[in-house]
C-alpha atoms as one frame of an Amber mdcrd trajectory, in Angstrom:
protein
  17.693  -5.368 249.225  19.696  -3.738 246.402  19.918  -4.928 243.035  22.276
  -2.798 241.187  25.771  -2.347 241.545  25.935   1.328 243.223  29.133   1.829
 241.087  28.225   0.844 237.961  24.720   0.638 237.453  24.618  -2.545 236.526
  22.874  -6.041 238.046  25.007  -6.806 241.418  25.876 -10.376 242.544  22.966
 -10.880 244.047  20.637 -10.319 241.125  22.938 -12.157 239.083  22.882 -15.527
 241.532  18.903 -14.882 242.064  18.617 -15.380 237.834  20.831 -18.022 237.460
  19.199 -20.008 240.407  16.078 -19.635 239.056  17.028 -20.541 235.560  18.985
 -23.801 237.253  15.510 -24.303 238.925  12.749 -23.757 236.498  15.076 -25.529
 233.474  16.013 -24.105 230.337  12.549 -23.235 229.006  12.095 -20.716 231.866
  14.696 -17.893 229.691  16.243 -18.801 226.774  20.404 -18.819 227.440  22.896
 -19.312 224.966  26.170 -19.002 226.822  27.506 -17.762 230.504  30.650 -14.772
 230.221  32.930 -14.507 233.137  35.191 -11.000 232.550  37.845  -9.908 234.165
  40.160  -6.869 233.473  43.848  -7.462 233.468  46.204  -6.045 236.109  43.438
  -3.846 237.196  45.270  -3.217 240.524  48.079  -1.599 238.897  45.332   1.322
 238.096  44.627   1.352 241.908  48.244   1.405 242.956  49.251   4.120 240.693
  46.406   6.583 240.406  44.216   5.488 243.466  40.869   4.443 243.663  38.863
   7.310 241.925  40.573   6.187 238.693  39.841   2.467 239.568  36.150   4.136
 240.193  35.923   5.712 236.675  37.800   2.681 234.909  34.900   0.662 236.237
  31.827   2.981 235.583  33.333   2.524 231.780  34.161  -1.034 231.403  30.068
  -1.244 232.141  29.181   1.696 229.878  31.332  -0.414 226.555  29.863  -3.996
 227.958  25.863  -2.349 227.298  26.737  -0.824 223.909  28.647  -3.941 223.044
  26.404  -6.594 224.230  22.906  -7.268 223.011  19.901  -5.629 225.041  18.714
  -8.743 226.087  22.013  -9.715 228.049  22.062  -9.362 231.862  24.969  -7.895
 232.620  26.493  -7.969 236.198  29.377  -6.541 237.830  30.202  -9.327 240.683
  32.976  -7.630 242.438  36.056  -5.787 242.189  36.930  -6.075 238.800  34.954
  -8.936 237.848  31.657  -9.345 235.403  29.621 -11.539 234.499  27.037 -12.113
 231.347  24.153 -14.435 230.752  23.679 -14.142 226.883  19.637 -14.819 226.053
  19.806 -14.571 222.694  19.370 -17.503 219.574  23.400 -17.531 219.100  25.505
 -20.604 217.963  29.122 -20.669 218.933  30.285 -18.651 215.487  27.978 -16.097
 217.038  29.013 -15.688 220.473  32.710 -15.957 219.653  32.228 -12.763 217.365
  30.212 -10.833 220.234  32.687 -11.508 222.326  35.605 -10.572 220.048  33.568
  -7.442 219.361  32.903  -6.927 223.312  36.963  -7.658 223.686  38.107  -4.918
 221.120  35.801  -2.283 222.862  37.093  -2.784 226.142  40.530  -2.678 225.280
  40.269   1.020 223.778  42.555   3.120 225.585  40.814   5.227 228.383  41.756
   8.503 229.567  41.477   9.668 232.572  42.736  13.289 234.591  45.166  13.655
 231.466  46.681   9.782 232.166  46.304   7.503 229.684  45.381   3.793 230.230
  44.928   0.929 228.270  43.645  -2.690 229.817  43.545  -6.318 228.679  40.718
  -7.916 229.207  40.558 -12.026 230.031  37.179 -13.418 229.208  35.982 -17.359
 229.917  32.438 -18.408 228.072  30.682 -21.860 228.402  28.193 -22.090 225.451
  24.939 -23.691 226.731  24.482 -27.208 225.167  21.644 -29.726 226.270  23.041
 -33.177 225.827  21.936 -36.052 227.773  22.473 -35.259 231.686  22.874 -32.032
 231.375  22.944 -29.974 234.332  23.005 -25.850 234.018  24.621 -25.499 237.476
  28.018 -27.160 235.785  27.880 -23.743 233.316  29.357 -21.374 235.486  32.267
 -24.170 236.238  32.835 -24.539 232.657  32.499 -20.736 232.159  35.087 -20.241
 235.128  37.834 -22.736 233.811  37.590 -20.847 230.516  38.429 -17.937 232.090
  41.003 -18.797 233.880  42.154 -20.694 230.530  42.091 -17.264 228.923  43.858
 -15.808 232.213  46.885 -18.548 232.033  47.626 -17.290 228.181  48.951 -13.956
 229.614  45.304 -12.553 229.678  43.799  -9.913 226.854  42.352 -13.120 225.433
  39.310 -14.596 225.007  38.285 -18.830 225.860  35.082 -20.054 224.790  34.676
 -23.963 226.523  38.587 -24.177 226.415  38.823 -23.351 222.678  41.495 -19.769
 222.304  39.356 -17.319 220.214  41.705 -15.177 218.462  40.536 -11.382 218.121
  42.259  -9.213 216.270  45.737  -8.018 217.237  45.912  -4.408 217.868  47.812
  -1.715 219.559  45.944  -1.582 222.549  45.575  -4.602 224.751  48.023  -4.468
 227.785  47.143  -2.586 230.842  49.565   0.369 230.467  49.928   3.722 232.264
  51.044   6.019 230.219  52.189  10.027 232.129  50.541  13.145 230.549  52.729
  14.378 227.585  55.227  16.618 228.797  53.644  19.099 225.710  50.343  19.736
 224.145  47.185  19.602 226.016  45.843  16.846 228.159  44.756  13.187 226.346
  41.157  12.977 225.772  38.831  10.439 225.895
């Protein structure tokens, strides 16, 4: 069965669950974890409904492109569906740590992105859960904590980041909303 994400390139669902089943199953020694990233881009359908599905195409091929130079090398990155991701981080971070890779994965994926001389920029939403290991732990309860800080991030008005229900504040800046923006009517086309 397939693995990758034909779109993308990156891990599919399925490779994603088959990980995080077996890290649930052979405990947290198996692969060292430090936090689960839910992603989701912002009023991606508006890209769809306005310059059709080879945009949506290339939109996605880039979100996954700025998520691998953004994201340490050891991080599987997966796209789940649509315009969803997901991230297990294995890497030695605290929380200062993952809240500024994920400010620093925010900003990158908020760049504007140019496509067939239209301009786009997106919001991003993302929801972590930081792996802890207190008494009666369970990992299966991380992707429920992960999912409620993404929706956390998603009730805000999205382009925001939520870290186990705490707002992360990243940098205010220009880009940030999902706009679509018409070719200038002069000049040459926008580049990427």
């Amino acid at each position: 069965m397939a693995e990758r994400d034909p779109l993308t390139g990156l891990a599919n669902r399925r490779l994603f669950d088959a990980h995080f089943r077996e890290m649930v199953s052979d405990g947290i020694n198996h692969a060292f974890v430090s936090a689960l990233v839910l992603i989701d881009l912002d009023r991606f359908k508006q890209v769809n409904d306005h310059l059709g599905h080879a945009a949506g195409d290339e939109c996605l091929r880039q979100v996954a492109i700025r998520l691998q130079k953004a994201l340490p090398d050891a991080a599987l990155i997966a796209r789940l569906g649509g315009d969803e991701f997901a991230v297990l981080l294995r890497a030695p971070l605290d929380a200062a740590g993952i809240a500024r890779l994920l400010k620093r994965a925010s900003l990158a994926l908020c760049r504007p992105l140019a496509w067939n001389g239209t301009h786009m920029d997106f919001g991003v939403s993302i929801g972590a859960a930081v792996l802890r290991q207190p008494p009666g732990f369970k990992l299966s309860n991380l992707f429920n904590r992960a999912d409620a800080a993404l929706y956390a991030a998603k009730a805000k008005g999205g382009n925001s980041v939520n870290i186990d229900g705490a707002a992360v504040t990243v940098k205010p800046s220009r880009f940030g909303r999902a706009r679509i923006d018409p070719p200038p009517l002069t000049g040459g086309p926008v580049m990427p």
